[in-house]
Amino acid sequence: MNEIPYKTYLNENEIPTAWFNIRSAMVNKPAPLLNPGTHQPMKAEELAPVFCEELIAQELDNDTEYFPIPDEVLNFYRMYRPSPLVRAYFLEKALGTPAHIYYKFEGNNTSGSHKLNSAIAQAYYAKKQGLKGVTTETGAGQWGTALSMACSYFGLDCKVYMVKVSYEQKPFRREVMRTYGADVTPSPSMSTNVGRKILEEFPGTTGSLGCAISEAVEVAVGTPGYRYVLGSVLNQVLLHQSVIGLETEAALNKIGVKPDIIIGCAGGGSNLGGLIAPFMRDKIKGKLDTRIIAVEPMSCPSFTRGVYAYDFCDTGMVCPLAKMYTLGSSFIPAPNHAGGLRYHGMSSTLSQLYADGYMEAVSVPQTEVFKAAELFARVEGTLPAPESSHAIKVAIDEALKCKETGEAKNIVFGLTGTGYFDLVAYQKYHDGLMDDYCPTDEDLAVSLAKLPKID
Amino acid sequence: MNEIPYKTYLNENEIPTAWFNIRSAMVNKPAPLLNPGTHQPMKAEELAPVFCEELIAQELDNDTEYFPIPDEVLNFYRMYRPSPLVRAYFLEKALGTPAHIYYKFEGNNTSGSHKLNSAIAQAYYAKKQGLKGVTTETGAGQWGTALSMACSYFGLDCKVYMVKVSYEQKPFRREVMRTYGADVTPSPSMSTNVGRKILEEFPGTTGSLGCAISEAVEVAVGTPGYRYVLGSVLNQVLLHQSVIGLETEAALNKIGVKPDIIIGCAGGGSNLGGLIAPFMRDKIKGKLDTRIIAVEPMSCPSFTRGVYAYDFCDTGMVCPLAKMYTLGSSFIPAPNHAGGLRYHGMSSTLSQLYADGYMEAVSVPQTEVFKAAELFARVEGTLPAPESSHAIKVAIDEALKCKETGEAKNIVFGLTGTGYFDLVAYQKYHDGLMDDYCPTDEDLAVSLAKLPKID
């Protein structure tokens, strides 16, 4: 028997009962959302036509340290949480590394990812407010599935705008959402003003998260009893996802392990922001010297090649402005890019932390990601989501560095989900049809030229 | 907090270290396999060209109570076991039943089912014997995926004959197997004598497990360094699957619960035989009065409408004869039948237990199964495999009977797997394209007329 088990589970009564707000620990708070017309900080009442009331309060609160998790949400968490912290013994052996690799596995639920952690919270607050339904966008489909499950649980209508390329690559995602009673539309669509406008300007577009957000927001604002909910980027989402980091911290404490490196994939930042929350707090306070690494795709490199500036959160420019690392709201990743992590910007919270030097970021080419994914599947037994595989790739790289130096570092990464609905992408990889396209400097110059001018 | 948690996990050091052989407890042992030519009981040396040596020993041994689980297998088990015993609080609430419902969930691994429990054991013995590879058949694709994972782990070649209708309904199953390096052929195929013969006789056939078995056996026997392995029906498979029942027993003891009813879906019997093993032992000994219910599809009702007789295990009639409840080896379920549970016969061990009155059996119509599956997905959060949903359907029926009588019975069922690769079937259900076709008496008379004559 190994001293440390393969899977460390907390007991159900050890599931965190409050979410931790990383902003409360930040020296420089994330920049506020701005009204796109006046360029003044958005007030709660301005956000109210779009978002649920209690979620707005969470969004704007940079000071409260802990938000209690409502009983109804905690009860739902017990359906699929705590998630295991897995010691990757098989991967370590395959790499021949002295490093100790751990991953927090969030894929053991039907949505297939961590997205359910925030979906159930957002659905709860929508229900509590007496709403009839919510709208949202989904890229890879994980968020849409999670929200469908959450809405089904609380008896809410759920309208999902799914990025067209994912809608086509993942025919069965729609069917899962349908099982949970959701209404799914490929985006851009002819059902909204913004969709029609985008289709007119770019007739062959395969869609983008930014564009799907615009459509979902338009429908939410225009439909009585509806609000819009979002699966990443926002502060409130990082708050809910802190349950990942809090459980990881508790599990590491249980087995007496101090992380040297924490690695997470980063699209809008929901998983990474949640995973690192308590560790980042200790790092800010000087109690922990853990390296924290964000991994993004080379095809959508907001941290590594974007600029830190105010930008629109959506392609249609109907949403508030957020200060973030961005590639420009009109940026759309190449259609060949698989899975999620397709968003043009990055969470304002993570952007501020990155700007302040608390985190590193690397971008990785797609075929290398799938190579890492396949190795992981074969030795660890779980077929990972393409998104999660970005973190696997860098965890492997760091473990191989340890092999060179002989260091037994503790490497922790977030395995956000499973790839059971990403087999078209795996097939492309196996067939040699996947490439490592990434935007040229000229591509980025075009979208960055459209950044709004803020005084 | 509930007194009994949602999920009861054993610790990793509580994973059983030996498989339990239910045959050792049986008063009437299962009838032996017969040589199809001589009609005499098969000897180990006659089975050796087809099966691995140690697996043959397990197959023929009706007396040994426990077989130690080899360390290499136990190590692999730790990758995904122990599996949780879940209290279905959400389902109980949705039904308004006083019954306490539990399910042993075997779907939290990439093969998506319990099949991995036997796959890793069989691959281990094949490797230990110095073989180059193994062949097998797969119906729904769960067994083929599990075997691919197991062979990848031990570096064995893996050739899978996949029932054509499943191959076509589940395009992504093939891709998962490919990720694990397996070679997958739709069956019947032109690559074997038996496949060509079947295609000649039934040009439009969508295949059957019995036919895929014939092809896999032919290739195993004809290829040096290969043997054939099977995911269900055989005694050895039930032996390996006893890990499910042993864990269930340990978890129930941990929470102090005595099962009143145990329910499992039954195709060839691998899950049911494993789940019930220790409980059946106690029932035979008169220590337990638990009702044990096998659930099968109305479209392939071997227990409920078959006869208890010697029959061929495969359509091509190249395999040994087994005494079992059978619909006749030429029986092929309607193409509209979704998922697995398509085998014409039933495990000899379970057949004997059923004949001796230790078990009940019911058959259920397909649309009712999917209705139960959808309810379960919505309230318990896991999208179940169609196979597993047969057990869900009957667990719900029994729980609703408790609602009428006011009894708080403890109902335990096996949730063998997830339905993430069964979305075509769910789509058919949602679109109203699924029917409850079941064979007529005339249909069965045709296939039963071809039973071999044994003195």
Short mmCIF file of C-alpha atoms in Angstrom, two decimals, chain B residues 26-30 284 308 325 349-359:
data_model
loop_
_atom_site.label_atom_id
_atom_site.label_comp_id
_atom_site.label_asym_id
_atom_site.label_seq_id
_atom_site.Cartn_x
_atom_site.Cartn_y
_atom_site.Cartn_z
CA MET B 26 -24.32 -23.29 -4.57
CA VAL B 27 -26.10 -26.52 -3.70
CA ASN B 28 -26.72 -27.36 -7.35
CA LYS B 29 -23.61 -26.34 -9.27
CA PRO B 30 -24.01 -24.79 -12.72
CA ILE B 284 -28.53 -19.96 0.10
CA TYR B 308 -33.39 -23.73 -19.66
CA TYR B 325 -31.86 -19.82 -20.12
CA THR B 349 -24.50 -19.78 -12.79
CA LEU B 350 -27.39 -17.34 -12.71
CA SER B 351 -29.52 -19.73 -14.75
CA GLN B 352 -29.06 -22.47 -12.16
CA LEU B 353 -29.83 -20.06 -9.30
CA TYR B 354 -32.94 -18.88 -11.13
CA ALA B 355 -34.01 -22.46 -11.82
CA ASP B 356 -33.54 -23.24 -8.13
CA GLY B 357 -35.83 -20.40 -7.12
CA TYR B 358 -33.27 -18.05 -5.53
CA MET B 359 -34.02 -15.18 -7.88
#
